[in-house]
Short mmCIF file of C-alpha atoms in Angstrom, two decimals:
data_model
loop_
_atom_site.label_atom_id
_atom_site.label_comp_id
_atom_site.label_asym_id
_atom_site.label_seq_id
_atom_site.Cartn_x
_atom_site.Cartn_y
_atom_site.Cartn_z
CA MET A 1 -173.14 -194.18 84.68
CA PRO A 2 -174.04 -191.91 80.94
CA SER A 3 -170.71 -190.57 79.82
CA THR A 4 -170.38 -186.54 79.31
CA PRO A 5 -171.36 -185.65 76.07
CA PHE A 6 -168.31 -183.67 73.90
CA ARG A 7 -168.66 -179.89 74.52
CA PRO A 8 -166.57 -177.92 71.87
CA ARG A 9 -167.24 -174.57 74.55
CA ALA A 10 -165.42 -176.55 76.77
CA VAL A 11 -162.79 -177.78 75.43
CA THR A 12 -162.38 -173.70 73.30
CA ALA A 13 -162.53 -172.74 77.48
CA ILE A 14 -159.36 -174.75 78.22
CA LEU A 15 -157.42 -173.74 74.98
CA VAL A 16 -158.02 -169.91 76.37
CA ALA A 17 -157.24 -170.96 79.92
CA ALA A 18 -154.31 -172.68 78.20
CA CYS A 19 -153.20 -169.39 76.85
CA ILE A 20 -153.50 -167.40 79.70
CA VAL A 21 -151.23 -169.19 81.87
CA THR A 22 -148.74 -170.60 79.80
CA PRO A 23 -146.78 -167.84 78.13
CA ALA A 24 -144.92 -170.77 75.62
CA ALA A 25 -148.20 -171.51 73.89
CA LEU A 26 -148.84 -167.72 72.99
CA THR A 27 -147.95 -168.87 69.25
CA GLY A 28 -150.50 -171.20 68.76
CA CYS A 29 -153.02 -169.17 70.28
CA THR A 30 -152.56 -166.54 67.85
CA ALA A 31 -154.29 -168.42 65.39
CA LEU A 32 -156.86 -169.94 67.57
CA GLY A 33 -157.72 -166.34 68.81
CA GLY A 34 -158.09 -164.83 65.26
CA ASP A 35 -156.60 -161.65 66.74
CA ARG A 36 -154.27 -160.87 64.04
CA SER A 37 -153.93 -157.81 62.78
CA GLY A 38 -151.61 -155.87 60.05
CA ILE A 39 -149.22 -156.42 56.84
CA VAL A 40 -145.61 -157.58 57.52
CA VAL A 41 -143.33 -157.33 54.88
CA THR A 42 -139.64 -158.54 55.20
CA THR A 43 -138.13 -156.67 52.87
CA ASN A 44 -138.23 -152.28 52.15
CA ILE A 45 -138.62 -153.06 48.21
CA LEU A 46 -140.96 -155.18 48.75
CA GLY A 47 -142.65 -153.00 51.58
CA ASP A 48 -142.77 -149.52 49.51
CA VAL A 49 -144.58 -151.76 46.76
CA THR A 50 -147.00 -152.67 49.65
CA ARG A 51 -147.66 -149.50 51.36
CA SER A 52 -148.07 -148.33 47.93
CA ILE A 53 -150.62 -150.55 46.75
CA VAL A 54 -152.37 -150.63 50.76
CA GLY A 55 -152.38 -146.81 51.45
CA ASN A 56 -154.11 -145.82 54.63
CA ASP A 57 -156.60 -148.86 54.59
CA ALA A 58 -154.38 -151.18 57.05
CA GLU A 59 -150.96 -150.59 59.19
CA VAL A 60 -147.89 -151.80 56.54
CA THR A 61 -144.87 -152.71 58.92
CA VAL A 62 -141.35 -153.47 56.93
CA LEU A 63 -138.57 -155.73 59.13
CA MET A 64 -135.73 -154.90 56.61
CA LYS A 65 -134.39 -151.22 57.49
CA PRO A 66 -133.24 -148.49 54.91
CA ASN A 67 -129.39 -149.47 53.20
CA ALA A 68 -129.55 -152.93 55.01
CA ASP A 69 -128.66 -156.08 53.15
CA PRO A 70 -131.56 -158.60 52.53
CA HIS A 71 -129.41 -161.37 52.58
CA SER A 72 -127.97 -160.65 56.30
CA PHE A 73 -130.31 -158.57 58.08
CA GLY A 74 -131.81 -160.23 61.45
CA ILE A 75 -135.08 -159.24 63.20
CA SER A 76 -135.77 -159.29 66.97
CA ALA A 77 -137.74 -161.72 69.16
CA GLN A 78 -140.26 -159.02 69.46
CA GLN A 79 -139.87 -158.50 65.68
CA ALA A 80 -140.26 -162.73 64.77
CA ALA A 81 -143.92 -162.08 67.10
CA GLU A 82 -145.11 -159.21 64.88
CA LEU A 83 -144.89 -161.76 62.15
CA GLU A 84 -146.60 -164.86 63.87
CA GLU A 85 -149.48 -162.07 65.27
CA ALA A 86 -149.94 -160.24 61.17
CA GLU A 87 -153.23 -160.72 59.22
CA LEU A 88 -150.52 -161.01 56.41
CA LEU A 89 -147.08 -161.81 55.43
CA VAL A 90 -145.47 -160.79 52.63
CA TYR A 91 -141.97 -161.76 51.84
CA ASN A 92 -139.61 -162.56 48.74
CA GLY A 93 -140.24 -166.52 48.87
CA LEU A 94 -137.01 -167.12 46.50
CA GLY A 95 -134.87 -167.36 49.56
CA LEU A 96 -133.19 -164.07 49.70
CA GLU A 97 -134.28 -163.44 53.29
CA GLU A 98 -131.71 -166.35 54.62
CA GLN A 99 -131.29 -165.17 58.42
CA VAL A 100 -135.38 -164.38 58.34
CA LEU A 101 -136.42 -167.38 56.63
CA ARG A 102 -136.89 -169.79 59.56
CA ASN A 103 -139.21 -166.72 61.22
CA VAL A 104 -141.28 -166.93 58.53
CA THR A 105 -141.56 -170.52 58.76
CA ALA A 106 -142.46 -170.78 62.25
CA ALA A 107 -145.53 -167.69 61.33
CA GLU A 108 -146.70 -169.63 58.61
CA GLU A 109 -146.81 -173.02 60.97
CA ALA A 110 -148.49 -170.77 63.20
CA GLY A 111 -150.92 -170.11 60.34
CA THR A 112 -149.91 -166.69 59.25
CA PRO A 113 -151.38 -165.92 55.82
CA ALA A 114 -148.24 -165.44 53.73
CA LEU A 115 -147.45 -164.37 50.09
CA ALA A 116 -144.19 -165.53 48.67
CA VAL A 117 -144.13 -162.74 45.95
CA GLY A 118 -141.59 -164.31 43.89
CA GLU A 119 -143.19 -167.64 43.27
CA HIS A 120 -145.94 -165.91 41.10
CA VAL A 121 -143.36 -163.87 38.65
CA ASP A 122 -142.25 -166.86 36.40
CA PRO A 123 -138.93 -166.99 38.20
CA ILE A 124 -135.47 -168.10 36.61
CA ASP A 125 -132.36 -169.10 38.01
CA TYR A 126 -128.57 -168.22 38.43
CA ILE A 127 -126.98 -169.19 35.01
CA ALA A 128 -123.49 -169.15 36.72
CA GLY A 129 -121.23 -168.93 39.54
CA ASP A 130 -121.63 -170.69 43.04
CA SER A 131 -125.43 -170.59 43.18
CA GLU A 132 -125.71 -171.98 39.31
CA GLY A 133 -129.48 -174.10 38.82
CA GLU A 134 -130.80 -172.29 42.36
CA PRO A 135 -134.08 -169.69 41.81
CA ASP A 136 -132.49 -165.72 41.33
CA PRO A 137 -134.94 -163.90 44.54
CA HIS A 138 -133.65 -160.45 42.35
CA PHE A 139 -136.83 -160.36 40.47
CA TRP A 140 -137.16 -156.42 40.98
CA THR A 141 -134.62 -155.84 38.92
CA ASP A 142 -137.13 -156.53 36.26
CA PRO A 143 -140.07 -153.96 36.42
CA LEU A 144 -142.87 -155.95 34.50
CA ARG A 145 -142.00 -158.73 37.07
CA MET A 146 -142.48 -155.98 39.56
CA ALA A 147 -145.30 -154.84 37.93
CA GLU A 148 -147.12 -158.09 37.86
CA ALA A 149 -146.09 -159.01 41.78
CA VAL A 150 -147.85 -155.98 42.34
CA GLY A 151 -151.69 -157.26 41.30
CA HIS A 152 -150.42 -160.44 43.12
CA ILE A 153 -150.25 -158.35 46.50
CA ALA A 154 -153.14 -156.12 45.78
CA GLU A 155 -155.42 -159.81 45.60
CA THR A 156 -154.25 -161.12 48.34
CA VAL A 157 -154.03 -158.10 50.63
CA VAL A 158 -158.25 -158.20 49.29
CA ASP A 159 -158.35 -161.91 49.94
CA ARG A 160 -156.37 -161.84 53.33
CA VAL A 161 -156.52 -158.32 55.02
CA ASP A 162 -160.07 -157.10 56.98
CA GLY A 163 -162.05 -153.94 56.33
CA VAL A 164 -159.93 -152.76 53.64
CA ASP A 165 -161.77 -151.33 50.35
CA ASP A 166 -161.07 -153.91 48.13
CA GLU A 167 -161.83 -151.16 44.76
CA ARG A 168 -159.53 -148.85 46.84
CA ILE A 169 -156.98 -151.60 46.60
CA ARG A 170 -156.97 -152.56 43.35
CA ALA A 171 -157.74 -149.28 41.84
CA ASN A 172 -154.01 -147.93 43.61
CA ALA A 173 -152.82 -151.69 42.44
CA GLU A 174 -153.74 -150.33 38.92
CA GLU A 175 -152.09 -146.55 39.13
CA TYR A 176 -149.14 -148.16 40.55
CA ARG A 177 -148.94 -151.18 37.61
CA LEU A 178 -148.61 -148.11 35.64
CA ARG A 179 -146.20 -145.67 36.74
CA ILE A 180 -144.13 -149.42 37.09
CA GLU A 181 -144.35 -149.42 33.35
CA GLU A 182 -143.72 -146.34 32.24
CA LEU A 183 -141.00 -146.83 34.11
CA HIS A 184 -140.22 -149.81 31.89
CA GLU A 185 -140.33 -148.23 28.69
CA ASP A 186 -138.00 -145.27 29.98
CA ALA A 187 -135.70 -148.22 30.89
CA THR A 188 -135.79 -149.85 27.16
CA GLU A 189 -135.37 -146.33 25.76
CA ARG A 190 -132.61 -144.99 27.86
CA PHE A 191 -130.81 -149.09 27.42
CA ALA A 192 -131.09 -148.46 23.47
CA ASN A 193 -128.38 -145.76 23.11
CA ILE A 194 -126.28 -148.12 24.80
CA PRO A 195 -124.05 -150.44 21.73
CA PRO A 196 -124.06 -153.97 21.99
CA GLU A 197 -120.18 -154.11 22.43
CA ARG A 198 -121.39 -152.19 25.74
CA ARG A 199 -124.11 -154.05 26.70
CA LYS A 200 -121.94 -155.87 29.38
CA LEU A 201 -122.93 -156.54 33.27
CA VAL A 202 -120.08 -157.03 35.95
CA THR A 203 -121.25 -156.67 39.59
CA ASN A 204 -120.71 -157.53 43.02
CA HIS A 205 -122.62 -160.24 43.51
CA HIS A 206 -125.23 -162.17 40.78
CA VAL A 207 -127.78 -159.80 41.17
CA PHE A 208 -128.92 -158.36 37.86
CA GLY A 209 -129.95 -162.12 35.89
CA TYR A 210 -133.94 -160.35 35.37
CA LEU A 211 -132.60 -156.97 34.09
CA ALA A 212 -130.11 -158.88 31.63
CA GLN A 213 -132.80 -161.11 30.45
CA ARG A 214 -135.28 -158.25 29.66
CA TYR A 215 -133.42 -155.30 28.19
CA ASP A 216 -130.33 -157.95 26.38
CA PHE A 217 -127.66 -157.47 28.34
CA ASP A 218 -124.68 -160.15 28.75
CA VAL A 219 -123.80 -160.77 31.99
CA VAL A 220 -119.89 -161.18 32.11
CA GLY A 221 -119.80 -161.96 35.94
CA ALA A 222 -119.72 -160.74 39.51
CA VAL A 223 -117.09 -159.58 42.40
CA VAL A 224 -118.70 -162.43 44.63
CA PRO A 225 -119.29 -164.99 42.29
CA SER A 226 -122.59 -166.14 44.15
CA GLY A 227 -126.46 -165.03 44.32
CA THR A 228 -126.04 -163.98 47.62
CA THR A 229 -123.89 -161.12 49.41
CA LEU A 230 -123.08 -163.72 52.67
CA ALA A 231 -120.15 -165.73 50.13
CA SER A 232 -116.45 -164.80 49.33
CA PRO A 233 -114.33 -164.94 46.65
CA SER A 234 -111.69 -166.54 45.95
CA SER A 235 -107.92 -164.81 44.89
CA ALA A 236 -108.74 -167.21 41.76
CA ASP A 237 -112.47 -166.26 41.55
CA LEU A 238 -111.40 -162.21 41.38
CA LYS A 239 -107.83 -162.60 38.85
CA SER A 240 -110.79 -165.18 37.09
CA LEU A 241 -113.22 -161.93 36.44
CA ALA A 242 -110.64 -159.50 35.99
CA ASP A 243 -109.17 -161.55 33.02
CA ALA A 244 -112.91 -161.96 31.66
CA VAL A 245 -113.06 -157.59 32.10
CA ALA A 246 -110.01 -157.08 30.58
CA ALA A 247 -111.33 -159.25 27.50
CA THR A 248 -114.62 -157.77 27.39
CA ARG A 249 -112.93 -154.20 27.88
CA VAL A 250 -116.53 -153.45 30.13
CA PRO A 251 -116.05 -149.99 31.29
CA ALA A 252 -117.71 -150.32 33.83
CA VAL A 253 -118.44 -152.67 37.16
CA PHE A 254 -121.43 -151.97 39.58
CA ALA A 255 -121.53 -152.67 42.87
CA ASP A 256 -124.66 -151.90 45.43
CA SER A 257 -125.11 -149.46 47.89
CA SER A 258 -125.56 -151.52 50.76
CA ARG A 259 -122.42 -153.31 50.39
CA PRO A 260 -118.64 -152.60 50.71
CA ASP A 261 -117.18 -151.79 46.54
CA ARG A 262 -113.31 -152.32 47.99
CA LEU A 263 -113.44 -156.19 46.13
CA ALA A 264 -115.05 -154.23 43.01
CA ARG A 265 -112.19 -151.65 43.09
CA VAL A 266 -109.48 -154.46 44.24
CA MET A 267 -110.99 -156.54 41.10
CA ALA A 268 -110.49 -153.40 39.12
CA GLU A 269 -106.67 -152.48 39.39
CA GLU A 270 -106.48 -156.54 39.37
CA ALA A 271 -107.90 -156.10 35.44
CA GLY A 272 -105.12 -153.57 35.05
CA LEU A 273 -107.97 -151.26 33.05
CA ASP A 274 -109.19 -147.41 33.95
CA ILE A 275 -112.95 -148.74 34.82
CA GLU A 276 -115.17 -147.09 37.08
CA VAL A 277 -117.00 -148.71 40.38
CA VAL A 278 -120.40 -147.11 40.04
CA THR A 279 -122.59 -147.51 42.66
CA LEU A 280 -126.60 -148.86 42.26
CA PHE A 281 -129.17 -149.54 44.72
CA SER A 282 -129.79 -153.24 43.91
CA GLU A 283 -130.84 -154.76 47.17
CA SER A 284 -132.35 -152.16 49.15
CA LEU A 285 -134.06 -148.64 49.40
CA THR A 286 -132.01 -145.34 51.26
CA GLU A 287 -133.29 -143.04 53.53
CA ASP A 288 -134.84 -140.08 51.83
CA GLY A 289 -132.67 -137.66 49.98
CA GLU A 290 -130.16 -140.84 49.16
CA GLY A 291 -131.43 -141.61 45.91
CA GLY A 292 -133.26 -144.54 46.33
CA ALA A 293 -135.80 -144.23 48.95
CA THR A 294 -138.63 -145.61 46.90
CA TYR A 295 -138.75 -148.56 44.23
CA LEU A 296 -139.32 -146.24 41.87
CA GLU A 297 -137.09 -143.68 42.74
CA MET A 298 -134.20 -146.80 42.93
CA THR A 299 -134.71 -148.66 39.23
CA ARG A 300 -135.35 -145.44 37.76
CA ASN A 301 -131.52 -143.63 39.14
CA ASN A 302 -129.96 -147.36 38.64
CA ILE A 303 -131.21 -147.00 34.82
CA GLU A 304 -129.60 -143.88 34.38
CA SER A 305 -126.26 -144.99 36.25
CA ILE A 306 -126.49 -148.31 34.45
CA ALA A 307 -126.50 -146.30 31.03
CA ALA A 308 -123.99 -143.92 31.89
CA GLY A 309 -121.49 -145.60 33.34
CA LEU A 310 -121.62 -147.96 30.15
CA THR A 311 -121.86 -145.16 27.44
CA ASN A 312 -118.89 -143.00 29.35
CA GLU A 313 -121.35 -140.53 29.39
#
C-alpha cells in the first residue's frame, strides 16, 4: 500500500486545531499565527522615548507605572501575555527589570522580536560596591548614550513593526535625538560652574556612573552599596559612607524619587554634617505635573538639582 505523502497544510491545520482546543498551547501558537501587534516596553523611561519616536504609527504599551522602581516592579499574567503577543519588545537588557526578566525571556522564547537597548550603547560596569564588575543598566543618565539608543530603537521599529512610515519614524528619531543633544550641551555648561572639589556624588544606590563618566564627577559612594535597590546596607556600610562624606565634605546627598530617602538622612546624620538630601528622578518617570513626566523633563530637572545641590544655590 503506497505511503501517504507529507502535506504541510495538514500539519498546519493540526497546529491550529491544537491552539483552539488546548489553551495551554497558546503561547507557542502566537508565534506561529503571525498575529502579533503593537510595541511593548518594560520601563517608563524607555517607553517615553519609544513613544516619541513612534508617534501614532503604532500602539506602544508601557508596563512600568510612573513613580515605580524598575528593579522591583512586577507585571500581571495579562501583561505577560501581551509581551508574548507583541510585534516588538523593547527592554533595558542589562538586568534592570529584575522582577520581569523571566517574562522577557519567556516572550523571546515564544518568538517575540526584542531589542535589549542597553547592550547597544557601549555599557559600562559598576566599579564599586556589591555589584562591582556587573553591567550597569542606568545608561539613560548619560544623554549622549540615550541619543544613541534613539537610533537603535527607531531602526528596530522600522525593521520589525509592520505598517509604520519608515521616513516618519526616522524623522521623529532625528528630531528627538537633537533635543537630547541640546540637553547634553546644557548639562555641560551647567556643570562647568561646579568647582572641581565639589564635583562629587553620593546617591541612595549606584545609579549615576554614566553621568559621572560623561561629566567628570567622582562617585564617593552610595547609601545602598549596590546597583539595585533590592539590596540593603549594613550599619558598617552606613558608617563607612558617612566617614567618606565627612572626609570629602560633600554638600548634598541625592536620593531617587521612587524610593524613600530615610536611609540617606540617617547616613547624613551619622556624618555629623549639615548635608542636604536632594530628590532626583533617576529611576522612574513621574505623573504629569510632578517634575519628571518625560525623559527630557526628568533629565533637565536632574541637571539643575545636581548643579544647585553641589553649589549650595
